[in-house]
PDB file of C-alpha atoms and ligand atoms in Angstrom:
ATOM      1  CA  UNK A 214       0.338 -22.612  -2.727  1.00 38.00           C
ATOM      2  CA  UNK A 215       3.666 -20.820  -3.701  1.00 51.00           C
ATOM      3  CA  UNK A 216       5.910 -19.394  -1.312  1.00 69.00           C
ATOM      4  CA  UNK A 217       5.550 -16.906   0.365  1.00 82.00           C
ATOM      5  CA  UNK A 218       6.512 -13.782  -1.368  1.00 87.00           C
ATOM      6  CA  UNK A 219       9.989 -12.638  -0.032  1.00 92.00           C
ATOM      7  CA  UNK A 220      10.736  -8.580   0.000  1.00 95.00           C
ATOM      8  CA  UNK A 221      13.396  -6.141   1.729  1.00 97.00           C
ATOM      9  CA  UNK A 222      12.435  -2.538   1.749  1.00 97.00           C
ATOM     10  CA  UNK A 223      15.787  -0.484   1.937  1.00 97.00           C
ATOM     11  CA  UNK A 224      14.506   2.821   3.894  1.00 96.00           C
ATOM     12  CA  UNK A 225      16.088   4.415   6.138  1.00 95.00           C
ATOM     13  CA  UNK A 226      13.205   5.880   8.461  1.00 93.00           C
ATOM     14  CA  UNK A 227      12.520   3.817  11.118  1.00 93.00           C
ATOM     15  CA  UNK A 228       9.059   4.402  11.713  1.00 91.00           C
ATOM     16  CA  UNK A 229       7.925   3.986   7.946  1.00 91.00           C
ATOM     17  CA  UNK A 230      10.517   1.618   7.346  1.00 94.00           C
ATOM     18  CA  UNK A 231       8.789  -0.713  10.548  1.00 93.00           C
ATOM     19  CA  UNK A 232       5.085   0.041   9.339  1.00 91.00           C
ATOM     20  CA  UNK A 233       5.847  -1.009   5.452  1.00 93.00           C
ATOM     21  CA  UNK A 234       7.481  -4.616   7.146  1.00 94.00           C
ATOM     22  CA  UNK A 235       3.939  -4.682   9.227  1.00 91.00           C
ATOM     23  CA  UNK A 236       2.254  -5.232   6.862  1.00 91.00           C
ATOM     24  CA  UNK A 237       3.579  -6.365   4.162  1.00 92.00           C
ATOM     25  CA  UNK A 238       3.355  -9.038   6.823  1.00 90.00           C
ATOM     26  CA  UNK A 239      -0.328  -9.149   7.570  1.00 86.00           C
ATOM     27  CA  UNK A 240      -0.743  -9.413   3.354  1.00 85.00           C
ATOM     28  CA  UNK A 241       1.689 -12.703   3.791  1.00 86.00           C
ATOM     29  CA  UNK A 242       4.991 -11.668   2.770  1.00 90.00           C
ATOM     30  CA  UNK A 243       8.482 -12.648   4.232  1.00 92.00           C
ATOM     31  CA  UNK A 244       9.302  -8.961   4.820  1.00 94.00           C
ATOM     32  CA  UNK A 245      13.333  -8.192   5.576  1.00 96.00           C
ATOM     33  CA  UNK A 246      14.987  -4.338   6.207  1.00 97.00           C
ATOM     34  CA  UNK A 247      17.960  -3.041   5.386  1.00 97.00           C
ATOM     35  CA  UNK A 248      18.574   1.009   7.209  1.00 96.00           C
ATOM     36  CA  UNK A 249      20.620   2.916   4.352  1.00 97.00           C
ATOM     37  CA  UNK A 250      21.928   1.663   0.565  1.00 96.00           C
ATOM     38  CA  UNK A 251      25.046   0.411   1.138  1.00 96.00           C
ATOM     39  CA  UNK A 252      23.770  -2.710   3.197  1.00 96.00           C
ATOM     40  CA  UNK A 253      20.207  -2.706   1.153  1.00 97.00           C
ATOM     41  CA  UNK A 254      22.024  -3.329  -1.581  1.00 96.00           C
ATOM     42  CA  UNK A 255      24.545  -6.371  -0.283  1.00 95.00           C
ATOM     43  CA  UNK A 256      21.781  -8.132   1.097  1.00 95.00           C
ATOM     44  CA  UNK A 257      19.927  -7.427  -2.396  1.00 95.00           C
ATOM     45  CA  UNK A 258      22.936  -8.618  -4.143  1.00 93.00           C
ATOM     46  CA  UNK A 259      24.060 -11.559  -1.283  1.00 91.00           C
ATOM     47  CA  UNK A 260      19.867 -13.057  -1.220  1.00 90.00           C
ATOM     48  CA  UNK A 261      17.490 -13.557  -3.567  1.00 89.00           C
ATOM     49  CA  UNK A 262      14.218 -11.136  -2.605  1.00 92.00           C
ATOM     50  CA  UNK A 263      11.091 -11.513  -4.804  1.00 90.00           C
ATOM     51  CA  UNK A 264      10.944  -7.751  -4.626  1.00 94.00           C
ATOM     52  CA  UNK A 265      12.677  -4.695  -3.936  1.00 96.00           C
ATOM     53  CA  UNK A 266      10.946  -1.520  -2.007  1.00 96.00           C
ATOM     54  CA  UNK A 267      13.873   1.065  -2.323  1.00 95.00           C
ATOM     55  CA  UNK A 268      13.807   4.175  -0.099  1.00 93.00           C
ATOM     56  CA  UNK A 269      15.482   7.578  -2.436  1.00 90.00           C
ATOM     57  CA  UNK A 270      17.085   9.870  -0.705  1.00 89.00           C
ATOM     58  CA  UNK A 271      18.986   7.058   1.742  1.00 92.00           C
ATOM     59  CA  UNK A 272      22.452   7.643   3.756  1.00 94.00           C
ATOM     60  CA  UNK A 273      25.635   6.195   2.486  1.00 92.00           C
ATOM     61  CA  UNK A 274      24.330   4.951  -0.612  1.00 92.00           C
ATOM     62  CA  UNK A 275      21.043   6.618  -2.833  1.00 92.00           C
ATOM     63  CA  UNK A 276      17.741   4.484  -3.368  1.00 92.00           C
ATOM     64  CA  UNK A 277      19.274   4.961  -7.697  1.00 91.00           C
ATOM     65  CA  UNK A 278      22.883   3.922  -7.080  1.00 93.00           C
ATOM     66  CA  UNK A 279      21.477   0.911  -5.286  1.00 95.00           C
ATOM     67  CA  UNK A 280      19.015   0.253  -8.368  1.00 93.00           C
ATOM     68  CA  UNK A 281      22.347   0.578 -10.789  1.00 91.00           C
ATOM     69  CA  UNK A 282      24.204  -0.868  -8.509  1.00 93.00           C
ATOM     70  CA  UNK A 283      21.830  -4.047  -8.631  1.00 91.00           C
ATOM     71  CA  UNK A 284      21.211  -3.697 -12.430  1.00 87.00           C
ATOM     72  CA  UNK A 285      25.084  -3.605 -13.155  1.00 88.00           C
ATOM     73  CA  UNK A 286      25.876  -7.192 -11.382  1.00 89.00           C
ATOM     74  CA  UNK A 287      22.779  -8.298 -13.696  1.00 84.00           C
ATOM     75  CA  UNK A 288      20.571  -8.598 -10.812  1.00 86.00           C
ATOM     76  CA  UNK A 289      16.435  -7.679 -11.896  1.00 84.00           C
ATOM     77  CA  UNK A 290      14.818  -7.922  -8.670  1.00 88.00           C
ATOM     78  CA  UNK A 291      11.883  -5.553  -9.083  1.00 90.00           C
ATOM     79  CA  UNK A 292      12.520  -2.060  -7.811  1.00 92.00           C
ATOM     80  CA  UNK A 293       9.536  -0.476  -6.061  1.00 93.00           C
ATOM     81  CA  UNK A 294      11.177   3.474  -5.529  1.00 90.00           C
ATOM     82  CA  UNK A 295      10.009   5.794  -2.623  1.00 90.00           C
ATOM     83  CA  UNK A 296      10.280   8.782  -2.483  1.00 82.00           C
ATOM     84  CA  UNK A 297       9.479  11.989  -1.049  1.00 74.00           C
ATOM     85  CA  UNK A 298      10.520  14.277  -3.956  1.00 61.00           C
ATOM     86  CA  UNK A 299       7.627  15.033  -6.848  1.00 61.00           C
ATOM     87  CA  UNK A 300       9.603  16.063  -9.967  1.00 58.00           C
ATOM     88  CA  UNK A 301       9.330  14.402 -12.645  1.00 59.00           C
ATOM     89  CA  UNK A 302      12.912  14.461 -13.500  1.00 65.00           C
ATOM     90  CA  UNK A 303      13.241  12.478 -10.446  1.00 68.00           C
ATOM     91  CA  UNK A 304      11.074   9.713 -11.499  1.00 66.00           C
ATOM     92  CA  UNK A 305      12.770  10.159 -14.981  1.00 68.00           C
ATOM     93  CA  UNK A 306      15.768   9.372 -13.317  1.00 74.00           C
ATOM     94  CA  UNK A 307      14.410   6.683 -11.124  1.00 72.00           C
ATOM     95  CA  UNK A 308      13.122   4.650 -13.920  1.00 73.00           C
ATOM     96  CA  UNK A 309      15.802   4.623 -15.648  1.00 74.00           C
ATOM     97  CA  UNK A 310      18.449   3.259 -13.511  1.00 78.00           C
ATOM     98  CA  UNK A 311      15.898   0.029 -13.414  1.00 80.00           C
ATOM     99  CA  UNK A 312      13.004   0.349 -10.655  1.00 84.00           C
ATOM    100  CA  UNK A 313      10.156  -0.753 -12.794  1.00 83.00           C
ATOM    101  CA  UNK A 314       7.924   1.307 -10.238  1.00 82.00           C
ATOM    102  CA  UNK A 315       8.208   4.932  -8.232  1.00 82.00           C
ATOM    103  CA  UNK A 316       5.896   5.922  -5.982  1.00 84.00           C
ATOM    104  CA  UNK A 317       6.046   9.603  -4.216  1.00 81.00           C
ATOM    105  CA  UNK A 318       5.383  10.024  -0.646  1.00 81.00           C
ATOM    106  CA  UNK A 319       3.357   9.713   1.514  1.00 79.00           C
ATOM    107  CA  UNK A 320       1.067   7.122  -0.151  1.00 83.00           C
ATOM    108  CA  UNK A 321      -2.193   5.381   0.678  1.00 82.00           C
ATOM    109  CA  UNK A 322      -1.124   1.842   2.098  1.00 84.00           C
ATOM    110  CA  UNK A 323      -3.889   0.040  -0.469  1.00 85.00           C
ATOM    111  CA  UNK A 324      -1.557   1.515  -3.474  1.00 84.00           C
ATOM    112  CA  UNK A 325       1.061  -0.056  -2.444  1.00 89.00           C
ATOM    113  CA  UNK A 326      -0.321  -2.795  -1.991  1.00 88.00           C
ATOM    114  CA  UNK A 327      -1.694  -2.905  -5.318  1.00 85.00           C
ATOM    115  CA  UNK A 328       1.791  -2.126  -6.968  1.00 87.00           C
ATOM    116  CA  UNK A 329       3.700  -5.017  -4.819  1.00 89.00           C
ATOM    117  CA  UNK A 330       1.294  -6.792  -5.925  1.00 85.00           C
ATOM    118  CA  UNK A 331       1.417  -5.769 -10.138  1.00 81.00           C
ATOM    119  CA  UNK A 332       5.643  -6.433  -9.253  1.00 84.00           C
ATOM    120  CA  UNK A 333       5.646  -9.936  -7.764  1.00 82.00           C
ATOM    121  CA  UNK A 334       3.092 -10.950 -10.150  1.00 71.00           C
ATOM    122  CA  UNK A 335       4.850  -9.742 -13.263  1.00 55.00           C
ATOM    123  CA  UNK A 336       8.222 -11.769 -11.640  1.00 52.00           C
ATOM    124  CA  UNK A 337       5.836 -15.002 -11.144  1.00 45.00           C
ATOM    125  CA  UNK A 338       2.924 -16.324 -13.311  1.00 44.00           C
ATOM    126  CA  UNK A 339       1.720 -12.924 -14.851  1.00 38.00           C
ATOM    127  CA  UNK A 340      -1.508 -13.252 -15.715  1.00 38.00           C
ATOM    128  CA  UNK A 341      -4.538 -12.057 -14.029  1.00 39.00           C
ATOM    129  CA  UNK A 342      -4.478  -8.801 -14.631  1.00 45.00           C
ATOM    130  CA  UNK A 343      -8.321  -8.375 -12.106  1.00 49.00           C
ATOM    131  CA  UNK A 344      -7.099  -6.197  -8.976  1.00 68.00           C
ATOM    132  CA  UNK A 345     -10.614  -4.803  -8.514  1.00 83.00           C
ATOM    133  CA  UNK A 346     -12.648  -5.694  -5.240  1.00 87.00           C
ATOM    134  CA  UNK A 347     -16.013  -6.651  -4.799  1.00 88.00           C
ATOM    135  CA  UNK A 348     -18.673  -7.365  -1.800  1.00 90.00           C
ATOM    136  CA  UNK A 349     -21.661  -6.611  -2.550  1.00 89.00           C
ATOM    137  CA  UNK A 350     -23.192  -3.533  -4.502  1.00 90.00           C
ATOM    138  CA  UNK A 351     -19.731  -1.478  -4.221  1.00 93.00           C
ATOM    139  CA  UNK A 352     -16.648  -2.298  -6.232  1.00 93.00           C
ATOM    140  CA  UNK A 353     -13.350  -0.996  -5.581  1.00 91.00           C
ATOM    141  CA  UNK A 354     -10.608  -0.843  -8.168  1.00 85.00           C
ATOM    142  CA  UNK A 355      -7.473  -0.169  -6.487  1.00 77.00           C
ATOM    143  CA  UNK A 356      -5.626   0.364  -9.326  1.00 70.00           C
ATOM    144  CA  UNK A 357      -7.772   2.934 -10.917  1.00 72.00           C
ATOM    145  CA  UNK A 358      -8.326   4.129  -8.054  1.00 77.00           C
ATOM    146  CA  UNK A 359     -12.274   3.714  -9.179  1.00 85.00           C
ATOM    147  CA  UNK A 360     -15.489   2.630  -6.556  1.00 92.00           C
ATOM    148  CA  UNK A 361     -19.127   2.368  -8.096  1.00 93.00           C
ATOM    149  CA  UNK A 362     -21.926   1.943  -6.299  1.00 93.00           C
ATOM    150  CA  UNK A 363     -23.939  -0.277  -7.836  1.00 90.00           C
ATOM    151  CA  UNK A 364     -23.661   0.902 -11.562  1.00 89.00           C
ATOM    152  CA  UNK A 365     -22.647   4.458 -10.150  1.00 91.00           C
ATOM    153  CA  UNK A 366     -19.617   5.864 -10.052  1.00 91.00           C
ATOM    154  CA  UNK A 367     -18.953   7.232  -6.438  1.00 92.00           C
ATOM    155  CA  UNK A 368     -16.112   9.839  -5.702  1.00 88.00           C
ATOM    156  CA  UNK A 369     -13.881   9.716  -3.376  1.00 84.00           C
ATOM    157  CA  UNK A 370     -11.423  11.275  -1.478  1.00 82.00           C
ATOM    158  CA  UNK A 371      -7.393   9.607  -1.452  1.00 77.00           C
ATOM    159  CA  UNK A 372      -7.882   9.161   2.122  1.00 83.00           C
ATOM    160  CA  UNK A 373     -11.296   8.010   2.193  1.00 89.00           C
ATOM    161  CA  UNK A 374     -10.260   5.500  -0.957  1.00 87.00           C
ATOM    162  CA  UNK A 375      -7.871   3.906   1.626  1.00 86.00           C
ATOM    163  CA  UNK A 376      -9.561   3.787   4.470  1.00 92.00           C
ATOM    164  CA  UNK A 377     -12.375   1.606   2.328  1.00 94.00           C
ATOM    165  CA  UNK A 378      -9.911  -0.079   0.976  1.00 90.00           C
ATOM    166  CA  UNK A 379      -8.733  -1.443   3.849  1.00 89.00           C
ATOM    167  CA  UNK A 380     -12.013  -2.447   5.039  1.00 93.00           C
ATOM    168  CA  UNK A 381     -13.165  -3.963   1.691  1.00 92.00           C
ATOM    169  CA  UNK A 382      -9.946  -6.411   1.676  1.00 84.00           C
ATOM    170  CA  UNK A 383     -11.334  -8.210   4.256  1.00 84.00           C
ATOM    171  CA  UNK A 384     -14.502  -8.329   4.179  1.00 87.00           C
ATOM    172  CA  UNK A 385     -16.484  -9.049   7.910  1.00 88.00           C
ATOM    173  CA  UNK A 386     -13.548  -8.493   9.881  1.00 88.00           C
ATOM    174  CA  UNK A 387     -12.807  -5.732  12.424  1.00 91.00           C
ATOM    175  CA  UNK A 388     -10.518  -3.296  12.573  1.00 90.00           C
ATOM    176  CA  UNK A 389     -10.295  -1.922  15.656  1.00 90.00           C
ATOM    177  CA  UNK A 390     -10.411   2.485  15.250  1.00 89.00           C
ATOM    178  CA  UNK A 391      -6.081   2.249  16.079  1.00 84.00           C
ATOM    179  CA  UNK A 392      -5.634   0.006  13.336  1.00 83.00           C
ATOM    180  CA  UNK A 393      -7.233   1.737  10.881  1.00 87.00           C
ATOM    181  CA  UNK A 394      -5.360   4.592  11.739  1.00 84.00           C
ATOM    182  CA  UNK A 395      -2.221   2.685  11.365  1.00 77.00           C
ATOM    183  CA  UNK A 396      -2.524   1.172   8.425  1.00 79.00           C
ATOM    184  CA  UNK A 397      -4.593   4.461   6.447  1.00 81.00           C
ATOM    185  CA  UNK A 398      -3.006   7.359   8.065  1.00 77.00           C
ATOM    186  CA  UNK A 399       0.514   5.378   8.286  1.00 69.00           C
ATOM    187  CA  UNK A 400       1.813   7.677  10.949  1.00 59.00           C
ATOM    188  CA  UNK A 401       0.831   6.874  15.274  1.00 53.00           C
ATOM    189  CA  UNK A 402       0.313   8.777  17.474  1.00 58.00           C
ATOM    190  CA  UNK A 403       0.424  12.232  15.373  1.00 64.00           C
ATOM    191  CA  UNK A 404      -3.394  11.737  14.135  1.00 70.00           C
ATOM    192  CA  UNK A 405      -6.217  10.964  16.747  1.00 79.00           C
ATOM    193  CA  UNK A 406      -8.465   7.919  16.488  1.00 81.00           C
ATOM    194  CA  UNK A 407     -11.529   9.693  16.640  1.00 86.00           C
ATOM    195  CA  UNK A 408     -10.410  10.681  12.536  1.00 87.00           C
ATOM    196  CA  UNK A 409     -11.624   7.278  11.619  1.00 91.00           C
ATOM    197  CA  UNK A 410     -14.464   7.814  13.072  1.00 92.00           C
ATOM    198  CA  UNK A 411     -15.298  10.860  10.952  1.00 92.00           C
ATOM    199  CA  UNK A 412     -14.033   9.253   7.517  1.00 93.00           C
ATOM    200  CA  UNK A 413     -15.851   6.503   8.190  1.00 96.00           C
ATOM    201  CA  UNK A 414     -18.970   8.377   8.537  1.00 95.00           C
ATOM    202  CA  UNK A 415     -17.732  10.569   5.303  1.00 94.00           C
ATOM    203  CA  UNK A 416     -17.860   7.232   3.614  1.00 96.00           C
ATOM    204  CA  UNK A 417     -21.384   6.237   4.994  1.00 96.00           C
ATOM    205  CA  UNK A 418     -22.731   9.429   3.580  1.00 95.00           C
ATOM    206  CA  UNK A 419     -21.080   8.382  -0.189  1.00 94.00           C
ATOM    207  CA  UNK A 420     -22.644   4.908  -0.253  1.00 94.00           C
ATOM    208  CA  UNK A 421     -25.154   4.409   2.187  1.00 93.00           C
ATOM    209  CA  UNK A 422     -29.424   4.758   1.093  1.00 88.00           C
ATOM    210  CA  UNK A 423     -31.334   5.579   3.197  1.00 86.00           C
ATOM    211  CA  UNK A 424     -33.194   2.921   4.748  1.00 86.00           C
ATOM    212  CA  UNK A 425     -30.942   0.234   4.804  1.00 87.00           C
ATOM    213  CA  UNK A 426     -28.507  -0.757   7.016  1.00 89.00           C
ATOM    214  CA  UNK A 427     -25.199   1.184   6.719  1.00 93.00           C
ATOM    215  CA  UNK A 428     -22.931  -0.905   4.345  1.00 94.00           C
ATOM    216  CA  UNK A 429     -19.884  -0.262   7.403  1.00 96.00           C
ATOM    217  CA  UNK A 430     -20.906  -1.359  10.454  1.00 95.00           C
ATOM    218  CA  UNK A 431     -19.656  -0.478  14.378  1.00 95.00           C
ATOM    219  CA  UNK A 432     -19.182  -2.655  16.102  1.00 92.00           C
ATOM    220  CA  UNK A 433     -19.481  -1.554  19.370  1.00 90.00           C
ATOM    221  CA  UNK A 434     -16.442  -1.221  21.149  1.00 86.00           C
ATOM    222  CA  UNK A 435     -14.242  -3.032  19.077  1.00 89.00           C
ATOM    223  CA  UNK A 436     -14.057  -0.629  15.069  1.00 93.00           C
ATOM    224  CA  UNK A 437     -15.427  -1.226  12.335  1.00 96.00           C
ATOM    225  CA  UNK A 438     -16.596  -3.983  10.066  1.00 95.00           C
ATOM    226  CA  UNK A 439     -17.476  -4.079   5.505  1.00 95.00           C
ATOM    227  CA  UNK A 440     -19.911  -5.782   5.364  1.00 86.00           C
ATOM    228  CA  UNK A 441     -22.290  -6.867   2.237  1.00 74.00           C
ATOM    229  CA  UNK A 442     -25.821  -5.811   2.320  1.00 64.00           C
ATOM    230  CA  UNK A 443     -27.930  -8.540   2.293  1.00 59.00           C
TER     231      UNK A 443
HETATM  232 CA1  LIG B 516      14.538   8.808   3.835  1.00 65.47          CA
END
């Protein structure tokens, strides 16, 4: 097996940074964090990482300055840039500075993870581009953002997609409402877990056929699990 990929998260919003680190660790990465641009740049220059996740707006040094500093020092670690700004010029500026990919906030975690996978893979083996997950009659492509039920395309909102992707990445695993809330909505405490129930009901309406068991099983008192149809 390969070594666990090492990721450095340079982000001053502590909640975001902690959440990213937790999610990446859950995916088998070694995740470290830095809270400002200067510390982040120093860590990235002093040590070897497989990926840097760099926020645009940082104290001390901006994300763009961090990336420029790295590239100027001939460090070519892949960089995924995060930003709350959506303008095209910003995106171009970030990519010009040497970022490899760009993700506007707020983002769905499955999308982030798909980009992380693509960037850490680019460094290493460089083959396999398939990213689609298939469980039973449902296929989910996190890169193209497409879900199919059999041959039919299912239209999902961003949150529905993120929720389904989270469940489908670990078929049969039971996720509690609060874990799903944390993973899909990302801001603990600001949204009630009842929103998870609501979105599960939306997904069931779109995916389930009447008279057949639901794709998403409720585990009473625990949470939800995605199950292939028998
Ligand atoms: Ca920031």
